Amino acid sequence: MKIKVRDITMFYEDHGQGIPVLFVHGYPLNQKIWQPQIEGLSDIVRIITPDLRGHGESQASEREYSMDLFAEDCAALLDAIPITQKIVLCGLSMGGYVSFAFLRKYSSRLAGLILTATRASPDSETVKQNREKAITQVQSEGVNKVIDNMLPKLLSPLSMAHNPALVNQVREIMQSVSSQGYIGDLTGMKNRPDSTPLLPTINIPTLLIFGDQDEIISIDEAKRLDSLIPDSRLEIINGAGHLLNLEKPEEFNTIVRDFLTKKII
Ligand code: MLT
């Protein structure tokens, strides 16, 4: 479905009924990564999956895509649909950075939080430099080299070697992101603030789901979140990489279903 949200047209899918769960994808992806959650969880909750601006079928804009800007787009999308009741927010990786921005601005709109394959800490100097290099690469050569570098980090070695259908699906999703999307995300992530001070103030049930084969976010980051968020529960999926919801959809959905039924619904 397409809807006018602030200065852009946003695409989102909307399935099921009940408490709304807003699923926010990571970089450089789109809402299609949430297909297994739409299929496996929309019998108990209402699932809203937007394409962030510049990704998938949502319009791009020529500016830095700060995590605040994405959070404001998500809140404006809820207003436009309209959804006024409290929601559960689920953010994967960059979607987690957006979730922290959403929490800073709109905590009263949240009934629960699911953070997956993400971190609260800001970029190190080395990561900032790598983001700069990727921006230059997209500007001079397009997105393909960045995709080639990034794709093997998104999936576990096992999926990379033995699941060509999943590898192709993720590549197609990465190709759906505009170059403004890549540059906007990279700049926005590079400039994002440290969300660590926010963690002890989170006063809603929070589920943390991480893959033990994630090459981008370590389990130490997960443990750090778990130690600082008051009402958190940490679940680690063995054999899963960064896109754990796609690689291990059944395990992921079982964990989310259990959290939603015990803590939220
Ligand atoms: C993501 O998956 O959203 C990104 O890998 C996050 C990052 O690069 O920090």
mmCIF file with all atom_site columns, N, CA, C and O in Angstrom, residues 92 116-117 152-160 166 209-219 235-252 255:
data_model
loop_
_atom_site.group_PDB
_atom_site.id
_atom_site.type_symbol
_atom_site.label_atom_id
_atom_site.label_alt_id
_atom_site.label_comp_id
_atom_site.label_asym_id
_atom_site.label_entity_id
_atom_site.label_seq_id
_atom_site.pdbx_PDB_ins_code
_atom_site.Cartn_x
_atom_site.Cartn_y
_atom_site.Cartn_z
_atom_site.occupancy
_atom_site.B_iso_or_equiv
_atom_site.pdbx_formal_charge
_atom_site.auth_seq_id
_atom_site.auth_comp_id
_atom_site.auth_asym_id
_atom_site.auth_atom_id
_atom_site.pdbx_PDB_model_num
ATOM 1   N N  . LEU A 1 92  ? 15.488 -4.184  13.271 1.00 0.00 ? 92  LEU A N  1
ATOM 2   C CA . LEU A 1 92  ? 16.651 -5.029  12.994 1.00 0.00 ? 92  LEU A CA 1
ATOM 3   C C  . LEU A 1 92  ? 17.814 -4.143  12.571 1.00 0.00 ? 92  LEU A C  1
ATOM 4   O O  . LEU A 1 92  ? 17.695 -3.363  11.610 1.00 0.00 ? 92  LEU A O  1
ATOM 5   N N  . THR A 1 116 ? 16.689 -6.527  17.426 1.00 0.00 ? 116 THR A N  1
ATOM 6   C CA . THR A 1 116 ? 17.334 -7.709  16.888 1.00 0.00 ? 116 THR A CA 1
ATOM 7   C C  . THR A 1 116 ? 18.555 -7.323  16.048 1.00 0.00 ? 116 THR A C  1
ATOM 8   O O  . THR A 1 116 ? 18.482 -6.382  15.256 1.00 0.00 ? 116 THR A O  1
ATOM 9   N N  . ALA A 1 117 ? 19.680 -8.013  16.307 1.00 0.00 ? 117 ALA A N  1
ATOM 10  C CA . ALA A 1 117 ? 20.931 -7.787  15.579 1.00 0.00 ? 117 ALA A CA 1
ATOM 11  C C  . ALA A 1 117 ? 21.277 -6.306  15.501 1.00 0.00 ? 117 ALA A C  1
ATOM 12  O O  . ALA A 1 117 ? 21.518 -5.755  14.427 1.00 0.00 ? 117 ALA A O  1
ATOM 13  N N  . PRO A 1 152 ? 28.015 -11.134 2.042  1.00 0.00 ? 152 PRO A N  1
ATOM 14  C CA . PRO A 1 152 ? 28.500 -12.269 2.847  1.00 0.00 ? 152 PRO A CA 1
ATOM 15  C C  . PRO A 1 152 ? 28.477 -12.007 4.346  1.00 0.00 ? 152 PRO A C  1
ATOM 16  O O  . PRO A 1 152 ? 28.556 -12.949 5.136  1.00 0.00 ? 152 PRO A O  1
ATOM 17  N N  . LYS A 1 153 ? 28.356 -10.722 4.725  1.00 0.00 ? 153 LYS A N  1
ATOM 18  C CA . LYS A 1 153 ? 28.308 -10.429 6.165  1.00 0.00 ? 153 LYS A CA 1
ATOM 19  C C  . LYS A 1 153 ? 26.885 -10.525 6.709  1.00 0.00 ? 153 LYS A C  1
ATOM 20  O O  . LYS A 1 153 ? 26.671 -10.538 7.916  1.00 0.00 ? 153 LYS A O  1
ATOM 21  N N  . LEU A 1 154 ? 25.909 -10.564 5.812  1.00 0.00 ? 154 LEU A N  1
ATOM 22  C CA . LEU A 1 154 ? 24.512 -10.543 6.272  1.00 0.00 ? 154 LEU A CA 1
ATOM 23  C C  . LEU A 1 154 ? 23.986 -11.934 6.621  1.00 0.00 ? 154 LEU A C  1
ATOM 24  O O  . LEU A 1 154 ? 23.032 -12.064 7.382  1.00 0.00 ? 154 LEU A O  1
ATOM 25  N N  . LEU A 1 155 ? 24.598 -12.957 6.008  1.00 0.00 ? 155 LEU A N  1
ATOM 26  C CA . LEU A 1 155 ? 24.106 -14.325 6.224  1.00 0.00 ? 155 LEU A CA 1
ATOM 27  C C  . LEU A 1 155 ? 25.201 -15.176 6.844  1.00 0.00 ? 155 LEU A C  1
ATOM 28  O O  . LEU A 1 155 ? 26.394 -14.869 6.696  1.00 0.00 ? 155 LEU A O  1
ATOM 29  N N  . SER A 1 156 ? 24.815 -16.255 7.487  1.00 0.00 ? 156 SER A N  1
ATOM 30  C CA . SER A 1 156 ? 25.815 -17.149 8.096  1.00 0.00 ? 156 SER A CA 1
ATOM 31  C C  . SER A 1 156 ? 26.598 -17.849 6.982  1.00 0.00 ? 156 SER A C  1
ATOM 32  O O  . SER A 1 156 ? 26.099 -17.972 5.855  1.00 0.00 ? 156 SER A O  1
ATOM 33  N N  . PRO A 1 157 ? 27.818 -18.318 7.271  1.00 0.00 ? 157 PRO A N  1
ATOM 34  C CA . PRO A 1 157 ? 28.602 -19.028 6.252  1.00 0.00 ? 157 PRO A CA 1
ATOM 35  C C  . PRO A 1 157 ? 27.819 -20.207 5.649  1.00 0.00 ? 157 PRO A C  1
ATOM 36  O O  . PRO A 1 157 ? 27.896 -20.461 4.452  1.00 0.00 ? 157 PRO A O  1
ATOM 37  N N  . LEU A 1 158 ? 27.031 -20.887 6.486  1.00 0.00 ? 158 LEU A N  1
ATOM 38  C CA . LEU A 1 158 ? 26.253 -22.034 5.999  1.00 0.00 ? 158 LEU A CA 1
ATOM 39  C C  . LEU A 1 158 ? 25.210 -21.596 4.949  1.00 0.00 ? 158 LEU A C  1
ATOM 40  O O  . LEU A 1 158 ? 25.079 -22.222 3.892  1.00 0.00 ? 158 LEU A O  1
ATOM 41  N N  . SER A 1 159 ? 24.499 -20.516 5.243  1.00 0.00 ? 159 SER A N  1
ATOM 42  C CA . SER A 1 159 ? 23.500 -20.030 4.275  1.00 0.00 ? 159 SER A CA 1
ATOM 43  C C  . SER A 1 159 ? 24.199 -19.575 2.999  1.00 0.00 ? 159 SER A C  1
ATOM 44  O O  . SER A 1 159 ? 23.706 -19.834 1.889  1.00 0.00 ? 159 SER A O  1
ATOM 45  N N  . MET A 1 160 ? 25.340 -18.880 3.148  1.00 0.00 ? 160 MET A N  1
ATOM 46  C CA . MET A 1 160 ? 26.061 -18.402 1.960  1.00 0.00 ? 160 MET A CA 1
ATOM 47  C C  . MET A 1 160 ? 26.442 -19.575 1.067  1.00 0.00 ? 160 MET A C  1
ATOM 48  O O  . MET A 1 160 ? 26.371 -19.498 -0.153 1.00 0.00 ? 160 MET A O  1
ATOM 49  N N  . LEU A 1 166 ? 18.161 -18.060 -0.859 1.00 0.00 ? 166 LEU A N  1
ATOM 50  C CA . LEU A 1 166 ? 18.153 -16.975 0.134  1.00 0.00 ? 166 LEU A CA 1
ATOM 51  C C  . LEU A 1 166 ? 19.183 -15.899 -0.243 1.00 0.00 ? 166 LEU A C  1
ATOM 52  O O  . LEU A 1 166 ? 18.903 -14.696 -0.154 1.00 0.00 ? 166 LEU A O  1
ATOM 53  N N  . ILE A 1 209 ? 16.911 -10.353 20.321 1.00 0.00 ? 209 ILE A N  1
ATOM 54  C CA . ILE A 1 209 ? 17.144 -11.606 19.592 1.00 0.00 ? 209 ILE A CA 1
ATOM 55  C C  . ILE A 1 209 ? 18.383 -11.435 18.713 1.00 0.00 ? 209 ILE A C  1
ATOM 56  O O  . ILE A 1 209 ? 18.447 -10.509 17.879 1.00 0.00 ? 209 ILE A O  1
ATOM 57  N N  . PHE A 1 210 ? 19.327 -12.317 18.900 1.00 0.00 ? 210 PHE A N  1
ATOM 58  C CA . PHE A 1 210 ? 20.608 -12.208 18.178 1.00 0.00 ? 210 PHE A CA 1
ATOM 59  C C  . PHE A 1 210 ? 21.011 -13.569 17.613 1.00 0.00 ? 210 PHE A C  1
ATOM 60  O O  . PHE A 1 210 ? 20.614 -14.614 18.139 1.00 0.00 ? 210 PHE A O  1
ATOM 61  N N  . GLY A 1 211 ? 21.828 -13.527 16.545 1.00 0.00 ? 211 GLY A N  1
ATOM 62  C CA . GLY A 1 211 ? 22.356 -14.762 15.955 1.00 0.00 ? 211 GLY A CA 1
ATOM 63  C C  . GLY A 1 211 ? 23.799 -14.957 16.390 1.00 0.00 ? 211 GLY A C  1
ATOM 64  O O  . GLY A 1 211 ? 24.577 -13.991 16.394 1.00 0.00 ? 211 GLY A O  1
ATOM 65  N N  . ASP A 1 212 ? 24.169 -16.192 16.724 1.00 0.00 ? 212 ASP A N  1
ATOM 66  C CA . ASP A 1 212 ? 25.550 -16.397 17.195 1.00 0.00 ? 212 ASP A CA 1
ATOM 67  C C  . ASP A 1 212 ? 26.577 -16.365 16.059 1.00 0.00 ? 212 ASP A C  1
ATOM 68  O O  . ASP A 1 212 ? 27.767 -16.359 16.311 1.00 0.00 ? 212 ASP A O  1
ATOM 69  N N  . GLN A 1 213 ? 26.093 -16.328 14.790 1.00 0.00 ? 213 GLN A N  1
ATOM 70  C CA . GLN A 1 213 ? 27.024 -16.261 13.655 1.00 0.00 ? 213 GLN A CA 1
ATOM 71  C C  . GLN A 1 213 ? 27.021 -14.862 13.017 1.00 0.00 ? 213 GLN A C  1
ATOM 72  O O  . GLN A 1 213 ? 27.479 -14.710 11.884 1.00 0.00 ? 213 GLN A O  1
ATOM 73  N N  . ASP A 1 214 ? 26.513 -13.875 13.724 1.00 0.00 ? 214 ASP A N  1
ATOM 74  C CA . ASP A 1 214 ? 26.406 -12.530 13.151 1.00 0.00 ? 214 ASP A CA 1
ATOM 75  C C  . ASP A 1 214 ? 27.793 -11.899 13.046 1.00 0.00 ? 214 ASP A C  1
ATOM 76  O O  . ASP A 1 214 ? 28.482 -11.721 14.055 1.00 0.00 ? 214 ASP A O  1
ATOM 77  N N  . GLU A 1 215 ? 28.186 -11.537 11.815 1.00 0.00 ? 215 GLU A N  1
ATOM 78  C CA . GLU A 1 215 ? 29.521 -10.952 11.620 1.00 0.00 ? 215 GLU A CA 1
ATOM 79  C C  . GLU A 1 215 ? 29.517 -9.450  11.822 1.00 0.00 ? 215 GLU A C  1
ATOM 80  O O  . GLU A 1 215 ? 30.564 -8.817  11.828 1.00 0.00 ? 215 GLU A O  1
ATOM 81  N N  . ILE A 1 216 ? 28.337 -8.859  11.932 1.00 0.00 ? 216 ILE A N  1
ATOM 82  C CA . ILE A 1 216 ? 28.267 -7.393  12.050 1.00 0.00 ? 216 ILE A CA 1
ATOM 83  C C  . ILE A 1 216 ? 28.075 -6.980  13.508 1.00 0.00 ? 216 ILE A C  1
ATOM 84  O O  . ILE A 1 216 ? 28.658 -6.012  13.967 1.00 0.00 ? 216 ILE A O  1
ATOM 85  N N  . ILE A 1 217 ? 27.262 -7.735  14.233 1.00 0.00 ? 217 ILE A N  1
ATOM 86  C CA . ILE A 1 217 ? 26.980 -7.381  15.631 1.00 0.00 ? 217 ILE A CA 1
ATOM 87  C C  . ILE A 1 217 ? 27.343 -8.580  16.509 1.00 0.00 ? 217 ILE A C  1
ATOM 88  O O  . ILE A 1 217 ? 26.815 -9.678  16.314 1.00 0.00 ? 217 ILE A O  1
ATOM 89  N N  . SER A 1 218 ? 28.212 -8.338  17.496 1.00 0.00 ? 218 SER A N  1
ATOM 90  C CA . SER A 1 218 ? 28.654 -9.472  18.318 1.00 0.00 ? 218 SER A CA 1
ATOM 91  C C  . SER A 1 218 ? 27.660 -9.741  19.455 1.00 0.00 ? 218 SER A C  1
ATOM 92  O O  . SER A 1 218 ? 26.871 -8.870  19.842 1.00 0.00 ? 218 SER A O  1
ATOM 93  N N  . ILE A 1 219 ? 27.778 -10.941 20.004 1.00 0.00 ? 219 ILE A N  1
ATOM 94  C CA . ILE A 1 219 ? 26.932 -11.317 21.140 1.00 0.00 ? 219 ILE A CA 1
ATOM 95  C C  . ILE A 1 219 ? 27.247 -10.424 22.349 1.00 0.00 ? 219 ILE A C  1
ATOM 96  O O  . ILE A 1 219 ? 26.385 -10.191 23.198 1.00 0.00 ? 219 ILE A O  1
ATOM 97  N N  . GLU A 1 235 ? 17.553 -13.658 23.777 1.00 0.00 ? 235 GLU A N  1
ATOM 98  C CA . GLU A 1 235 ? 17.474 -14.969 23.127 1.00 0.00 ? 235 GLU A CA 1
ATOM 99  C C  . GLU A 1 235 ? 18.516 -15.009 22.014 1.00 0.00 ? 235 GLU A C  1
ATOM 100 O O  . GLU A 1 235 ? 18.592 -14.079 21.196 1.00 0.00 ? 235 GLU A O  1
ATOM 101 N N  . ILE A 1 236 ? 19.311 -16.066 21.995 1.00 0.00 ? 236 ILE A N  1
ATOM 102 C CA . ILE A 1 236 ? 20.339 -16.207 20.961 1.00 0.00 ? 236 ILE A CA 1
ATOM 103 C C  . ILE A 1 236 ? 19.969 -17.401 20.074 1.00 0.00 ? 236 ILE A C  1
ATOM 104 O O  . ILE A 1 236 ? 19.686 -18.493 20.582 1.00 0.00 ? 236 ILE A O  1
ATOM 105 N N  . ILE A 1 237 ? 19.953 -17.167 18.767 1.00 0.00 ? 237 ILE A N  1
ATOM 106 C CA . ILE A 1 237 ? 19.621 -18.260 17.839 1.00 0.00 ? 237 ILE A CA 1
ATOM 107 C C  . ILE A 1 237 ? 20.922 -18.822 17.273 1.00 0.00 ? 237 ILE A C  1
ATOM 108 O O  . ILE A 1 237 ? 21.689 -18.101 16.606 1.00 0.00 ? 237 ILE A O  1
ATOM 109 N N  . ASN A 1 238 ? 21.168 -20.080 17.554 1.00 0.00 ? 238 ASN A N  1
ATOM 110 C CA . ASN A 1 238 ? 22.399 -20.711 17.081 1.00 0.00 ? 238 ASN A CA 1
ATOM 111 C C  . ASN A 1 238 ? 22.345 -20.951 15.577 1.00 0.00 ? 238 ASN A C  1
ATOM 112 O O  . ASN A 1 238 ? 21.308 -21.325 15.033 1.00 0.00 ? 238 ASN A O  1
ATOM 113 N N  . GLY A 1 239 ? 23.478 -20.696 14.944 1.00 0.00 ? 239 GLY A N  1
ATOM 114 C CA . GLY A 1 239 ? 23.576 -20.943 13.498 1.00 0.00 ? 239 GLY A CA 1
ATOM 115 C C  . GLY A 1 239 ? 23.003 -19.824 12.650 1.00 0.00 ? 239 GLY A C  1
ATOM 116 O O  . GLY A 1 239 ? 22.975 -19.936 11.427 1.00 0.00 ? 239 GLY A O  1
ATOM 117 N N  . ALA A 1 240 ? 22.556 -18.742 13.282 1.00 0.00 ? 240 ALA A N  1
ATOM 118 C CA . ALA A 1 240 ? 21.973 -17.635 12.512 1.00 0.00 ? 240 ALA A CA 1
ATOM 119 C C  . ALA A 1 240 ? 22.958 -16.479 12.409 1.00 0.00 ? 240 ALA A C  1
ATOM 120 O O  . ALA A 1 240 ? 23.684 -16.180 13.355 1.00 0.00 ? 240 ALA A O  1
ATOM 121 N N  . GLY A 1 241 ? 22.947 -15.823 11.254 1.00 0.00 ? 241 GLY A N  1
ATOM 122 C CA . GLY A 1 241 ? 23.784 -14.643 11.046 1.00 0.00 ? 241 GLY A CA 1
ATOM 123 C C  . GLY A 1 241 ? 23.000 -13.366 11.327 1.00 0.00 ? 241 GLY A C  1
ATOM 124 O O  . GLY A 1 241 ? 22.091 -13.348 12.167 1.00 0.00 ? 241 GLY A O  1
ATOM 125 N N  . HIS A 1 242 ? 23.360 -12.298 10.585 1.00 0.00 ? 242 HIS A N  1
ATOM 126 C CA . HIS A 1 242 ? 22.782 -10.972 10.840 1.00 0.00 ? 242 HIS A CA 1
ATOM 127 C C  . HIS A 1 242 ? 21.280 -10.939 10.510 1.00 0.00 ? 242 HIS A C  1
ATOM 128 O O  . HIS A 1 242 ? 20.505 -10.344 11.245 1.00 0.00 ? 242 HIS A O  1
ATOM 129 N N  . LEU A 1 243 ? 20.889 -11.592 9.402  1.00 0.00 ? 243 LEU A N  1
ATOM 130 C CA . LEU A 1 243 ? 19.465 -11.582 9.026  1.00 0.00 ? 243 LEU A CA 1
ATOM 131 C C  . LEU A 1 243 ? 18.772 -12.820 9.595  1.00 0.00 ? 243 LEU A C  1
ATOM 132 O O  . LEU A 1 243 ? 18.237 -13.663 8.878  1.00 0.00 ? 243 LEU A O  1
ATOM 133 N N  . LEU A 1 244 ? 18.805 -12.910 10.908 1.00 0.00 ? 244 LEU A N  1
ATOM 134 C CA . LEU A 1 244 ? 18.342 -14.127 11.591 1.00 0.00 ? 244 LEU A CA 1
ATOM 135 C C  . LEU A 1 244 ? 16.865 -14.409 11.388 1.00 0.00 ? 244 LEU A C  1
ATOM 136 O O  . LEU A 1 244 ? 16.441 -15.564 11.356 1.00 0.00 ? 244 LEU A O  1
ATOM 137 N N  . ASN A 1 245 ? 16.073 -13.357 11.195 1.00 0.00 ? 245 ASN A N  1
ATOM 138 C CA . ASN A 1 245 ? 14.630 -13.569 10.994 1.00 0.00 ? 245 ASN A CA 1
ATOM 139 C C  . ASN A 1 245 ? 14.333 -14.251 9.659  1.00 0.00 ? 245 ASN A C  1
ATOM 140 O O  . ASN A 1 245 ? 13.308 -14.903 9.505  1.00 0.00 ? 245 ASN A O  1
ATOM 141 N N  . LEU A 1 246 ? 15.251 -14.082 8.695  1.00 0.00 ? 246 LEU A N  1
ATOM 142 C CA . LEU A 1 246 ? 15.091 -14.728 7.384  1.00 0.00 ? 246 LEU A CA 1
ATOM 143 C C  . LEU A 1 246 ? 15.751 -16.100 7.371  1.00 0.00 ? 246 LEU A C  1
ATOM 144 O O  . LEU A 1 246 ? 15.289 -17.014 6.710  1.00 0.00 ? 246 LEU A O  1
ATOM 145 N N  . GLU A 1 247 ? 16.876 -16.204 8.083  1.00 0.00 ? 247 GLU A N  1
ATOM 146 C CA . GLU A 1 247 ? 17.622 -17.466 8.064  1.00 0.00 ? 247 GLU A CA 1
ATOM 147 C C  . GLU A 1 247 ? 16.979 -18.536 8.939  1.00 0.00 ? 247 GLU A C  1
ATOM 148 O O  . GLU A 1 247 ? 17.037 -19.722 8.628  1.00 0.00 ? 247 GLU A O  1
ATOM 149 N N  . LYS A 1 248 ? 16.440 -18.097 10.063 1.00 0.00 ? 248 LYS A N  1
ATOM 150 C CA . LYS A 1 248 ? 15.831 -19.043 11.022 1.00 0.00 ? 248 LYS A CA 1
ATOM 151 C C  . LYS A 1 248 ? 14.431 -18.545 11.377 1.00 0.00 ? 248 LYS A C  1
ATOM 152 O O  . LYS A 1 248 ? 14.148 -18.183 12.538 1.00 0.00 ? 248 LYS A O  1
ATOM 153 N N  . PRO A 1 249 ? 13.547 -18.472 10.381 1.00 0.00 ? 249 PRO A N  1
ATOM 154 C CA . PRO A 1 249 ? 12.233 -17.844 10.626 1.00 0.00 ? 249 PRO A CA 1
ATOM 155 C C  . PRO A 1 249 ? 11.409 -18.555 11.692 1.00 0.00 ? 249 PRO A C  1
ATOM 156 O O  . PRO A 1 249 ? 10.731 -17.889 12.479 1.00 0.00 ? 249 PRO A O  1
ATOM 157 N N  . GLU A 1 250 ? 11.494 -19.888 11.741 1.00 0.00 ? 250 GLU A N  1
ATOM 158 C CA . GLU A 1 250 ? 10.636 -20.576 12.715 1.00 0.00 ? 250 GLU A CA 1
ATOM 159 C C  . GLU A 1 250 ? 11.078 -20.293 14.144 1.00 0.00 ? 250 GLU A C  1
ATOM 160 O O  . GLU A 1 250 ? 10.258 -19.973 15.014 1.00 0.00 ? 250 GLU A O  1
ATOM 161 N N  . GLU A 1 251 ? 12.401 -20.379 14.361 1.00 0.00 ? 251 GLU A N  1
ATOM 162 C CA . GLU A 1 251 ? 12.926 -20.092 15.710 1.00 0.00 ? 251 GLU A CA 1
ATOM 163 C C  . GLU A 1 251 ? 12.611 -18.645 16.097 1.00 0.00 ? 251 GLU A C  1
ATOM 164 O O  . GLU A 1 251 ? 12.166 -18.362 17.209 1.00 0.00 ? 251 GLU A O  1
ATOM 165 N N  . PHE A 1 252 ? 12.856 -17.728 15.136 1.00 0.00 ? 252 PHE A N  1
ATOM 166 C CA . PHE A 1 252 ? 12.627 -16.305 15.398 1.00 0.00 ? 252 PHE A CA 1
ATOM 167 C C  . PHE A 1 252 ? 11.159 -16.072 15.757 1.00 0.00 ? 252 PHE A C  1
ATOM 168 O O  . PHE A 1 252 ? 10.844 -15.427 16.764 1.00 0.00 ? 252 PHE A O  1
ATOM 169 N N  . ILE A 1 255 ? 10.086 -17.354 19.227 1.00 0.00 ? 255 ILE A N  1
ATOM 170 C CA . ILE A 1 255 ? 10.556 -16.477 20.313 1.00 0.00 ? 255 ILE A CA 1
ATOM 171 C C  . ILE A 1 255 ? 9.668  -15.229 20.408 1.00 0.00 ? 255 ILE A C  1
ATOM 172 O O  . ILE A 1 255 ? 9.244  -14.809 21.495 1.00 0.00 ? 255 ILE A O  1
#
